[in-house]
XYZ file of C-alpha atoms in Angstrom:
283
model
C 13.769 -11.320 23.878
C 13.262 -13.108 27.207
C 11.079 -16.202 26.832
C 7.839 -16.468 28.786
C 8.049 -18.452 32.034
C 7.058 -22.110 31.898
C 3.340 -22.709 32.031
C 2.387 -19.611 30.059
C 0.300 -19.339 26.918
C 0.490 -16.539 24.380
C -2.214 -13.880 24.303
C -3.207 -11.668 21.402
C -2.915 -7.947 22.105
C -6.012 -5.796 21.978
C -8.529 -8.363 23.274
C -12.004 -6.843 23.258
C -14.556 -7.493 25.954
C -17.334 -9.984 25.137
C -20.435 -8.928 27.007
C -20.896 -5.989 29.346
C -20.262 -6.759 32.971
C -21.787 -4.241 35.341
C -19.391 -1.594 36.612
C -19.730 1.312 38.969
C -19.418 4.724 37.347
C -17.222 6.448 36.329
C -15.662 3.231 34.977
C -16.667 2.755 31.332
C -19.267 0.018 30.894
C -18.275 -0.925 27.354
C -15.056 -1.325 25.336
C -13.440 1.773 23.868
C -14.973 2.875 20.581
C -11.650 4.235 19.367
C -7.991 3.491 19.949
C -5.484 5.876 21.547
C -3.617 8.327 19.370
C 0.127 7.553 19.648
C 0.907 11.253 20.043
C -1.963 12.374 22.277
C -1.297 15.623 24.130
C -1.643 15.026 27.854
C -0.480 16.738 31.028
C 3.021 15.746 32.080
C 3.473 12.959 34.632
C 6.440 10.950 35.893
C 6.362 7.311 34.706
C 8.627 6.318 37.604
C 5.674 7.049 39.885
C 3.926 4.000 38.442
C 6.437 1.594 39.965
C 5.191 -0.524 42.852
C 2.139 -2.465 43.960
C -1.378 -1.230 43.255
C -4.756 -2.473 44.401
C -7.683 -2.156 41.993
C -10.610 -0.103 43.264
C -12.554 -0.302 40.014
C -11.727 -1.794 36.613
C -13.959 -3.651 34.206
C -13.666 -7.398 34.628
C -11.534 -7.223 37.793
C -12.430 -7.953 41.377
C -11.793 -5.052 43.781
C -8.520 -5.638 45.601
C -6.845 -7.391 42.666
C -3.131 -6.557 42.766
C -1.239 -5.008 39.855
C 2.558 -5.029 40.258
C 4.495 -2.624 38.007
C 8.250 -2.603 37.371
C 10.528 -1.321 34.610
C 8.540 -2.252 31.438
C 6.941 -5.274 33.145
C 3.627 -5.652 34.910
C 1.718 -8.509 36.482
C -1.934 -8.782 37.507
C -2.558 -11.198 40.377
C -6.063 -12.427 39.677
C -7.866 -14.985 41.849
C -7.482 -17.549 39.026
C -3.756 -16.906 38.608
C -1.423 -14.402 36.986
C -1.622 -12.241 33.864
C 1.674 -10.890 32.528
C 2.129 -7.790 30.411
C 4.389 -4.965 29.346
C 3.966 -1.198 29.360
C 5.579 2.005 28.144
C 4.958 5.614 29.097
C 6.152 9.067 28.109
C 4.880 11.975 30.170
C 1.295 10.972 30.884
C 0.931 8.847 27.740
C 0.728 5.144 28.496
C 0.410 1.988 26.406
C 0.188 -1.531 27.797
C -0.572 -5.014 26.548
C -1.241 -8.414 28.103
C 1.261 -10.938 26.759
C 0.866 -14.106 28.811
C -1.030 -15.818 31.575
C -0.867 -18.815 33.892
C -2.687 -21.925 32.749
C -5.019 -21.574 35.716
C -6.376 -18.417 34.017
C -6.812 -20.207 30.677
C -8.564 -18.920 28.644
C -7.468 -15.386 29.436
C -10.338 -13.192 30.633
C -10.403 -9.845 28.784
C -8.081 -7.092 30.002
C -9.896 -4.283 28.170
C -9.063 -1.645 30.772
C -5.351 -2.302 30.155
C -5.456 -2.730 26.377
C -7.397 0.518 25.869
C -5.335 2.678 28.252
C -3.977 5.844 26.608
C -3.016 8.041 29.568
C -2.647 7.953 33.310
C -2.949 10.366 36.208
C -1.169 10.079 39.549
C -2.701 11.938 42.483
C -1.045 11.031 45.748
C -1.476 7.267 46.152
C -4.282 7.090 43.587
C -3.760 6.023 39.964
C -6.360 6.606 37.226
C -6.123 5.130 33.734
C -8.076 6.749 30.903
C -8.906 5.976 27.282
C -7.999 8.285 24.415
C -11.381 10.035 24.740
C -10.899 10.634 28.468
C -13.109 7.866 29.844
C -11.974 6.378 33.147
C -10.958 2.750 32.592
C -9.479 1.876 35.970
C -8.858 3.360 39.396
C -6.154 1.912 41.637
C -4.563 2.779 44.962
C -0.975 2.193 46.112
C -0.966 -0.725 48.531
C 1.606 -3.294 49.617
C 0.777 -6.618 47.980
C 0.212 -9.728 50.040
C -0.236 -13.010 48.187
C -2.202 -15.909 49.666
C -0.082 -18.475 51.495
C 1.672 -20.859 49.137
C 1.218 -18.736 46.013
C 4.287 -17.474 44.173
C 4.183 -14.960 41.281
C 5.041 -16.461 37.907
C 7.466 -13.668 37.054
C 9.895 -12.197 39.539
C 10.904 -8.607 38.801
C 11.925 -5.598 40.824
C 9.695 -2.583 41.398
C 12.655 -0.534 42.658
C 13.520 2.710 40.883
C 17.129 1.952 39.997
C 19.568 3.168 37.325
C 18.079 0.783 34.769
C 14.654 2.301 35.274
C 15.916 5.889 35.188
C 17.908 5.235 32.006
C 14.949 3.645 30.269
C 12.730 6.679 30.754
C 15.471 9.250 30.104
C 15.186 8.979 26.310
C 17.996 8.719 23.759
C 21.239 9.782 25.400
C 22.958 11.135 22.261
C 20.867 12.090 19.232
C 22.872 11.658 15.988
C 23.715 14.877 14.152
C 21.689 15.480 11.009
C 18.890 13.110 12.014
C 15.488 14.770 12.312
C 13.065 13.504 14.985
C 10.203 11.573 13.391
C 6.582 12.380 14.052
C 3.505 10.171 13.879
C 2.730 11.111 10.280
C 6.235 10.008 9.297
C 5.865 6.589 10.899
C 2.396 5.586 9.735
C 2.227 2.825 7.173
C 4.455 0.011 5.985
C 8.256 -0.028 6.117
C 10.830 -2.543 4.897
C 14.578 -2.870 5.559
C 17.082 -1.918 2.899
C 18.336 -4.832 0.842
C 16.973 -7.856 -1.008
C 15.305 -10.724 0.853
C 13.600 -13.916 -0.261
C 11.185 -13.392 2.648
C 9.161 -10.275 3.489
C 10.580 -8.553 6.598
C 8.589 -5.396 7.395
C 6.766 -3.359 10.017
C 3.443 -1.530 9.853
C 2.609 1.388 12.180
C -1.127 2.063 12.349
C -3.091 5.152 13.332
C -4.564 3.076 16.162
C -1.202 3.229 17.947
C -0.388 -0.407 17.263
C 2.412 -2.023 15.287
C 2.872 -5.386 13.635
C 5.803 -6.817 11.771
C 7.940 -9.792 10.880
C 11.598 -10.639 10.394
C 10.526 -12.708 7.399
C 9.612 -15.816 9.389
C 8.521 -14.748 12.879
C 5.793 -12.232 13.628
C 5.651 -9.645 16.368
C 3.528 -6.721 17.402
C 2.273 -4.487 20.161
C 1.614 -0.811 20.827
C 3.822 2.221 20.246
C 4.327 5.691 21.612
C 6.151 8.683 20.096
C 6.963 12.120 21.500
C 7.617 15.374 19.662
C 11.368 15.045 20.306
C 11.509 11.668 18.535
C 11.511 9.575 21.711
C 9.986 6.205 20.845
C 8.938 3.205 22.878
C 6.808 0.142 22.297
C 5.191 -2.813 23.986
C 5.339 -6.277 22.516
C 4.113 -9.789 23.073
C 6.254 -12.907 23.026
C 8.116 -13.695 19.814
C 9.540 -17.088 18.901
C 12.696 -16.867 16.821
C 13.149 -19.179 13.832
C 16.122 -18.582 11.584
C 15.514 -17.464 8.010
C 16.713 -15.082 5.305
C 15.277 -11.930 6.820
C 16.043 -8.889 8.954
C 15.369 -8.421 12.653
C 12.797 -5.686 12.115
C 10.538 -6.551 15.100
C 13.605 -6.635 17.352
C 14.584 -3.138 16.162
C 11.115 -1.877 17.103
C 11.125 -3.598 20.483
C 14.574 -2.208 21.373
C 14.132 1.281 19.933
C 14.079 4.368 22.147
C 14.182 6.891 19.315
C 12.829 7.261 15.780
C 14.418 9.694 13.330
C 14.223 10.583 9.658
C 17.262 10.689 7.382
C 15.653 11.976 4.209
C 13.072 9.339 3.306
C 14.599 6.669 5.545
C 13.300 5.817 9.009
C 16.128 5.204 11.481
C 15.468 3.341 14.744
C 17.846 4.240 17.586
C 18.711 2.480 20.823
C 19.088 4.178 24.204
C 22.662 5.286 23.472
C 21.668 6.782 20.127
C 23.224 3.994 18.037
C 21.390 2.774 14.949
C 19.428 -0.430 15.286
C 18.287 -0.439 11.685
C 17.111 1.609 8.717
C 13.788 1.238 6.959
C 12.361 2.557 3.715
C 8.996 2.660 2.020
C 8.352 -0.391 -0.197
């Protein structure tokens, strides 16, 4: 996994808002009471339409005009104090995102509740609306070319162009293996371990809240996950520091996976080409 740029600090996913800053309706004035379902049924949208620069009209904890830049899996929020980095995934109109780092000038990280609680999005012309799992509006943004103050450079440079890499990422598994049944949310929920014997405890846990956490036996990882009825899988993740040990790269399988299938009682994680990343079983 790509390391965070210099000058960044790690951020825990799912930060909840402390206090209730005033917000203009219809933006929610308090954190979400529930967490998005990973298989919520929502009207179809095109995730490629999210690419580009957006200006915040309303979002809890953000100043109007704050820029959000979105590329293939990456996003960056240009706050007055500095930059907040994150990752996102989407399938149809489902969306999951997580803040994963920030510039030291934004330390400590102000809450990003509107991003952490996002479950779906709606594109209408040049207007973008993010909603929680219960339909509350969390943020409203408008497409707008970003202009940074003189002398300020974004911490992370990434393209917002819709290129082959972006199209491939959102196309789903290219070749689904014969005999492998697409997994559904009920299949995934709970704890899984890799086949084999380990002196450590590599595993992953998928929760009903749409979040995952796991370890390779020495290094932890986690984020949010999304699953479609055809077995298409995607996940967000924070930074993960790799320390060698007697384990299995379970978090890496989850971060790289684009499909989740069942082979009997085994969970098989697939990459974009349909090749196996790893197999997991119930402990």
